[in-house]
XYZ file of C-alpha atoms in Angstrom:
327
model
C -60.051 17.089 20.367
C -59.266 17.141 16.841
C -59.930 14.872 13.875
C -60.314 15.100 10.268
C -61.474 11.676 9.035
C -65.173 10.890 9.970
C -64.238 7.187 11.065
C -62.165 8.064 13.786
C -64.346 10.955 14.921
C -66.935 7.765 14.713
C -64.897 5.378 16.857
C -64.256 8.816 19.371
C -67.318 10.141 19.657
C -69.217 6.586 20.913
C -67.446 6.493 23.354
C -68.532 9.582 24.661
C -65.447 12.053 23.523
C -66.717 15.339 22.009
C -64.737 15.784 18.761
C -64.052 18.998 15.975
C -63.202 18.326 12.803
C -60.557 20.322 11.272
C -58.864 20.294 7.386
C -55.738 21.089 7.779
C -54.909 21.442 3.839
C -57.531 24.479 4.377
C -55.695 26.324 7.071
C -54.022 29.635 5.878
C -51.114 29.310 8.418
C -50.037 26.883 10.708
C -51.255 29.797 13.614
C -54.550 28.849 12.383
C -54.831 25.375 14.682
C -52.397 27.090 17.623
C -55.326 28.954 18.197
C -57.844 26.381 18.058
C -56.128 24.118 20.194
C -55.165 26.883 23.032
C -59.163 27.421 23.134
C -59.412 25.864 27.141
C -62.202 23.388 25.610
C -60.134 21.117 23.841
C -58.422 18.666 25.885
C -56.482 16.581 23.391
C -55.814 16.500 19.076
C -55.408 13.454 16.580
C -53.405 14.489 13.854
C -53.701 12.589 10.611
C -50.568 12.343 8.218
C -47.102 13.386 9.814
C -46.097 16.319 7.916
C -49.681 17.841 6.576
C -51.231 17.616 9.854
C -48.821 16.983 12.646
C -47.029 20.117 11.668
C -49.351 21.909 12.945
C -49.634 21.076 16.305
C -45.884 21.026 16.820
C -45.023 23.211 19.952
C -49.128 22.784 20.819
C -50.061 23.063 24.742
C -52.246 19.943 24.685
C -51.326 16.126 24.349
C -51.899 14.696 21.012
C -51.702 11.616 18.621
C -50.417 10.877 14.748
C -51.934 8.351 12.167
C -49.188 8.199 10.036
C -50.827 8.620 5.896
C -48.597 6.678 3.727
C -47.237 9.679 1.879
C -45.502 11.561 4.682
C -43.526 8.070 5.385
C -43.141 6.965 1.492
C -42.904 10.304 -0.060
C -42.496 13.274 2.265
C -39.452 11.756 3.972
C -37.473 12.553 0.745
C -37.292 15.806 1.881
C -34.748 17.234 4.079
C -37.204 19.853 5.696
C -40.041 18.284 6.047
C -37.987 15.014 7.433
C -36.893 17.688 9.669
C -40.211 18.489 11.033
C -42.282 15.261 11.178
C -39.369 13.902 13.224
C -39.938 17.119 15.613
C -43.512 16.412 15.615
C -43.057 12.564 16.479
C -41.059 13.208 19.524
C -43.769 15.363 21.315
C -46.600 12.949 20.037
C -48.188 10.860 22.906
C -48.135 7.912 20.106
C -48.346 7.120 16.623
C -49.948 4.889 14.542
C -48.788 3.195 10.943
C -51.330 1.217 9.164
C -48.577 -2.038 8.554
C -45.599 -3.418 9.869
C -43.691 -2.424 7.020
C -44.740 1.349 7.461
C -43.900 1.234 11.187
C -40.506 -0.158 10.214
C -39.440 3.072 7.829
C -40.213 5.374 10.337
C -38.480 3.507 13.072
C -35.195 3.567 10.697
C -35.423 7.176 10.629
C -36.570 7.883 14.152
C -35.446 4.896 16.033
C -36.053 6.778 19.572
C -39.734 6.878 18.376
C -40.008 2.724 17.795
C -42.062 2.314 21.221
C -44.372 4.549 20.333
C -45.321 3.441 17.147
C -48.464 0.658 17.122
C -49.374 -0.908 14.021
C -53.663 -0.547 13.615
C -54.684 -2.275 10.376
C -57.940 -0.126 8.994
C -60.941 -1.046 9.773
C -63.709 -1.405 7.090
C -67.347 -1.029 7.086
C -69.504 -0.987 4.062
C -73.025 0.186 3.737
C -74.177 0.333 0.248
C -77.938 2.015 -0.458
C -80.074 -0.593 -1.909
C -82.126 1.645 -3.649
C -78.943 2.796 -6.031
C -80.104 3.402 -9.205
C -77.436 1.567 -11.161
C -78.966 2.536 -15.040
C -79.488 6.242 -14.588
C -75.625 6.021 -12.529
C -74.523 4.506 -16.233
C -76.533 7.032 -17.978
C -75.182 10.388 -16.457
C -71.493 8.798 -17.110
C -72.566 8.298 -20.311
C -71.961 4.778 -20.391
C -74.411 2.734 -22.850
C -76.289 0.464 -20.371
C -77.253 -2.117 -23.503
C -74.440 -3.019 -24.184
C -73.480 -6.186 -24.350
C -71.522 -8.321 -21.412
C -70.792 -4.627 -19.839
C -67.359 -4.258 -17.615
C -67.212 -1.345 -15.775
C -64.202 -0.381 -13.893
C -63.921 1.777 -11.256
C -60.511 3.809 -9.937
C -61.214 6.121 -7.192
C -59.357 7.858 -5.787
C -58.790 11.593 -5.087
C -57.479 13.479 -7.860
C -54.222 14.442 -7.322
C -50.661 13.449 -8.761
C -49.475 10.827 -6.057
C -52.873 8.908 -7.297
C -51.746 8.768 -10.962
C -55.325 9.042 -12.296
C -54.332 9.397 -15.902
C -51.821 6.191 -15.561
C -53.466 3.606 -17.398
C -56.174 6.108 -19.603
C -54.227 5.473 -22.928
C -53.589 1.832 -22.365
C -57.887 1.431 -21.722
C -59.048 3.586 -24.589
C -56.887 1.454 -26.869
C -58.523 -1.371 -25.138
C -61.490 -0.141 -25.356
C -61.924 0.464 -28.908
C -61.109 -3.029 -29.620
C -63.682 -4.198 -26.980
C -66.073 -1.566 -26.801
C -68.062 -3.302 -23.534
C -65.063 -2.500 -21.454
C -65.160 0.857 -19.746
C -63.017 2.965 -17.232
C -64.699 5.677 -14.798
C -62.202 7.734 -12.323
C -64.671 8.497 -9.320
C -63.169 10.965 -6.793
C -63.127 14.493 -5.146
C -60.687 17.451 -7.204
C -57.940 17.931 -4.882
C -55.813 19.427 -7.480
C -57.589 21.637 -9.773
C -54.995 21.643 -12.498
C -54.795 18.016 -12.451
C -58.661 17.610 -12.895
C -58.822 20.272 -15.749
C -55.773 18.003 -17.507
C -58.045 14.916 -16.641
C -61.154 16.643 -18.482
C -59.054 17.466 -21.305
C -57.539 14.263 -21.411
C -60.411 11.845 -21.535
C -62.199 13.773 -24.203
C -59.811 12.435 -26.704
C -60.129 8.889 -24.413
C -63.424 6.975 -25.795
C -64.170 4.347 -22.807
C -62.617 6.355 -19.883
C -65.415 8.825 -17.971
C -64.883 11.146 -15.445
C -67.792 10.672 -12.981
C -69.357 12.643 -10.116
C -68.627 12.249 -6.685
C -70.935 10.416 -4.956
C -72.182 9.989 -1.222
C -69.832 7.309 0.380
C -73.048 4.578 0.255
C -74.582 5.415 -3.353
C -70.681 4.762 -4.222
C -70.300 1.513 -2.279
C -73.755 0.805 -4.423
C -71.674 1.694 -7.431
C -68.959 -0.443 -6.712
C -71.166 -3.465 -5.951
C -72.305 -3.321 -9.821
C -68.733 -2.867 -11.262
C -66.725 -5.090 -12.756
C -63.601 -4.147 -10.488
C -61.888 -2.073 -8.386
C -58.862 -0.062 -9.611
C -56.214 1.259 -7.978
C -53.236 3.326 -10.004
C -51.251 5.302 -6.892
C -47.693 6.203 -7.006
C -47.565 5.598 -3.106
C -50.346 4.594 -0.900
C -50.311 4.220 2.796
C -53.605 1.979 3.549
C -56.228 2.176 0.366
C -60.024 2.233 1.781
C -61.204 1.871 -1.883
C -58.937 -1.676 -2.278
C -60.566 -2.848 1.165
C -64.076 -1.588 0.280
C -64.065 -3.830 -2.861
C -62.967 -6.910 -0.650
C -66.001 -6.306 1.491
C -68.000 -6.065 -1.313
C -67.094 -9.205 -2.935
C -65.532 -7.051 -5.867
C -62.103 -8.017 -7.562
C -59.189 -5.027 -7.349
C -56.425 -5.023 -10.216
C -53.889 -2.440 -8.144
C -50.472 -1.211 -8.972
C -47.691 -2.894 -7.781
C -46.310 -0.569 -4.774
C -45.593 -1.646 -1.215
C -48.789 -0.063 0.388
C -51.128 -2.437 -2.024
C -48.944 -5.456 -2.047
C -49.184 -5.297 1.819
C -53.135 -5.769 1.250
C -53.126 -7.714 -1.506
C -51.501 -11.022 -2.331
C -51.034 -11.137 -6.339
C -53.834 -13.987 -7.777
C -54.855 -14.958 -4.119
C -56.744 -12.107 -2.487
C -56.465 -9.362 -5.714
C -54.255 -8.478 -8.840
C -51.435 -6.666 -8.667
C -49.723 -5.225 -12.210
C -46.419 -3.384 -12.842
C -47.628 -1.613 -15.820
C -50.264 -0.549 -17.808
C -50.165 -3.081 -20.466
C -50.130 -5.977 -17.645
C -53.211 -4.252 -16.300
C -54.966 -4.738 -19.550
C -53.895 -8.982 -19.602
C -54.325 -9.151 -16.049
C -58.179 -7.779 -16.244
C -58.733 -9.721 -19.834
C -57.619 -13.049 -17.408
C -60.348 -11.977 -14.722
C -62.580 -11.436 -17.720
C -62.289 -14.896 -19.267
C -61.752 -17.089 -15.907
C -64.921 -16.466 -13.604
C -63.635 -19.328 -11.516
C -60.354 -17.541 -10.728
C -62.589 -14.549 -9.678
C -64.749 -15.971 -7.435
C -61.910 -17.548 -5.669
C -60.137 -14.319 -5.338
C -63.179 -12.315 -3.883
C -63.890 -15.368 -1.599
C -60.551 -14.878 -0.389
C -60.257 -11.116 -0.221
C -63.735 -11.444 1.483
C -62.045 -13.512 4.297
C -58.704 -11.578 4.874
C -61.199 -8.038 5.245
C -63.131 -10.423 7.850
C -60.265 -11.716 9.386
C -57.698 -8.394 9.472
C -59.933 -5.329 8.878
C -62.647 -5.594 11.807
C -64.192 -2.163 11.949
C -65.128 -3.260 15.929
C -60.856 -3.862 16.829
C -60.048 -0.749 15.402
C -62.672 1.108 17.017
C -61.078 -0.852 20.252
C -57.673 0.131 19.495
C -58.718 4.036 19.219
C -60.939 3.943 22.157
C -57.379 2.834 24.101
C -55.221 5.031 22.657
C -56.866 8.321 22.747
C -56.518 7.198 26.808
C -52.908 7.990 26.337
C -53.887 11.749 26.235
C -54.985 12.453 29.652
């Protein structure tokens, strides 16, 4: 069987499922996982993202399952080719699953044979941040002063590639920034795209308040995120964000763009804050800032949907069920 997110390799391999993890973005041709897969010990394969992973089991002599991303149903289905394929891929898939209603819906439009086969699994969310996170020497080696006075630190993380935006709202903080130097911005996340990371570096050197940090272990960062000031989220297109639903757990406030992925997660001054541009960012977080009433309502109420919508134990349930479907 193969997977390439360690949650679902989680929720397969307790109960008893022997799993291989597999990158697709680092095969060198799509022969690569043909092979794997035609090895006689794998009975089964869980694709994640339509295009970047199904394609490569398309044609494959075992059963197998797609998590849809976000991007191959918001962005990829642009494209004429690669429409082409992930609607190939969909019709041999066992099933499919889309992280909303609303993402079901755009692939059933396109691929309206495929609508029974579609289920809607909300992701789960489990946090585990290490209590022995050294916040101060995390400030120091971003070169954040730790003295200073009233201290906001926001986080975006994210990976760092172009459908993220990282370098969105860098101009509109370091302006910010200078007039209230206790307000700072660190992008947290691993370099997917080399040349965007190298224009990031370059960027932020001539950006006082915005740090690029290290990545982190997943707890040390859930540590991290419990001592910010907020969550930030800046994507073109976003299927699910773990980040966004992280921060809920944590009792952390999120100021996210306004795109249908985060707005179907976030309700705007109930459960998070959702701005249209970078400039509304800025009023939007100075509100949060000056109104800790309105932010302890809106984590109290993020805190609850997560509770209520993102069990970790039902979508562990709903996996355990559907990997059934490949026998």
């Amino acid at each position: 069987m193969k997977l390439d997110t360690l949650a679902y390799w989680s929720h397969l391999h307790d109960a008893g499922h022997i799993c291989v993890l597999k990158d697709a973005s680092r095969c060198e041709s799509l022969t690569e996982i043909a092979n794997l897969t035609s090895a006689d010990q794998f009975d089964a394969a869980l694709a994640i993202h339509l295009y970047k992973g199904g394609r490569h089991l398309q044609g494959s002599r075992i059963p197998f399952g797609i998590i849809f991303g976000g991007t191959d149903i918001n962005e990829d289905i642009r494209s004429e080719e690669k429409r082409r394929v992930m609607g190939a891929v969909l019709r041999e898939a066992r099933f499919a699953v889309a992280f909303t209603t609303e993402m079901k819906e755009l692939a059933a439009a396109e691929w309206p044979d495929a609508r029974k086969k579609i289920y809607v699994q909300y992701q789960g969310i489990r946090t585990t941040p290490t209590e022995t996170f050294d916040w101060y020497r995390f400030l120091q080696n971003a070169d954040i002063p730790a003295d200073t006075d009233d201290l906001r630190v926001f986080l975006l993380i994210c990976g760092l590639r172009r459908v993220k935006d990282p370098l969105y709202l860098v101009d509109v903080f370091s302006d910010w920034h200078r007039k209230e130097p206790s307000v700072h911005l660190g992008i947290i996340g691993p370099a997917v795209d080399p040349l965007l990371t190298t224009e990031i570096k370059e960027k932020i050197k001539r950006a006082p308040g915005v740090h690029l940090l290290q990545e982190m272990p997943q707890d040390d960062l859930h540590a991290a995120m419990r001592r910010c000031f907020a969550v930030v989220n800046s994507s073109i297109s976003e299927g699910m964000s773990a980040a966004i639903l992280e921060a809920m757990d944590l009792n952390i406030p999120v100021l996210a763009r306004n795109i249908p992925g985060n707005a179907a997660i976030i309700k705007h001054k109930d459960t998070g804050l959702l701005f249209s541009d970078p400039q509304e960012f800025v009023a939007l977080s100075k509100s949060l800032m000056n109104d800790p009433i309105m932010e302890r309502e809106i984590v109290t109420r993020a805190k609850d949907y997560v509770k209520k919508h993102h069990s970790w134990e039902c979508e562990r349930k709903a996996y355990q069920n559907l990997v059934l479907r490949l026998r």
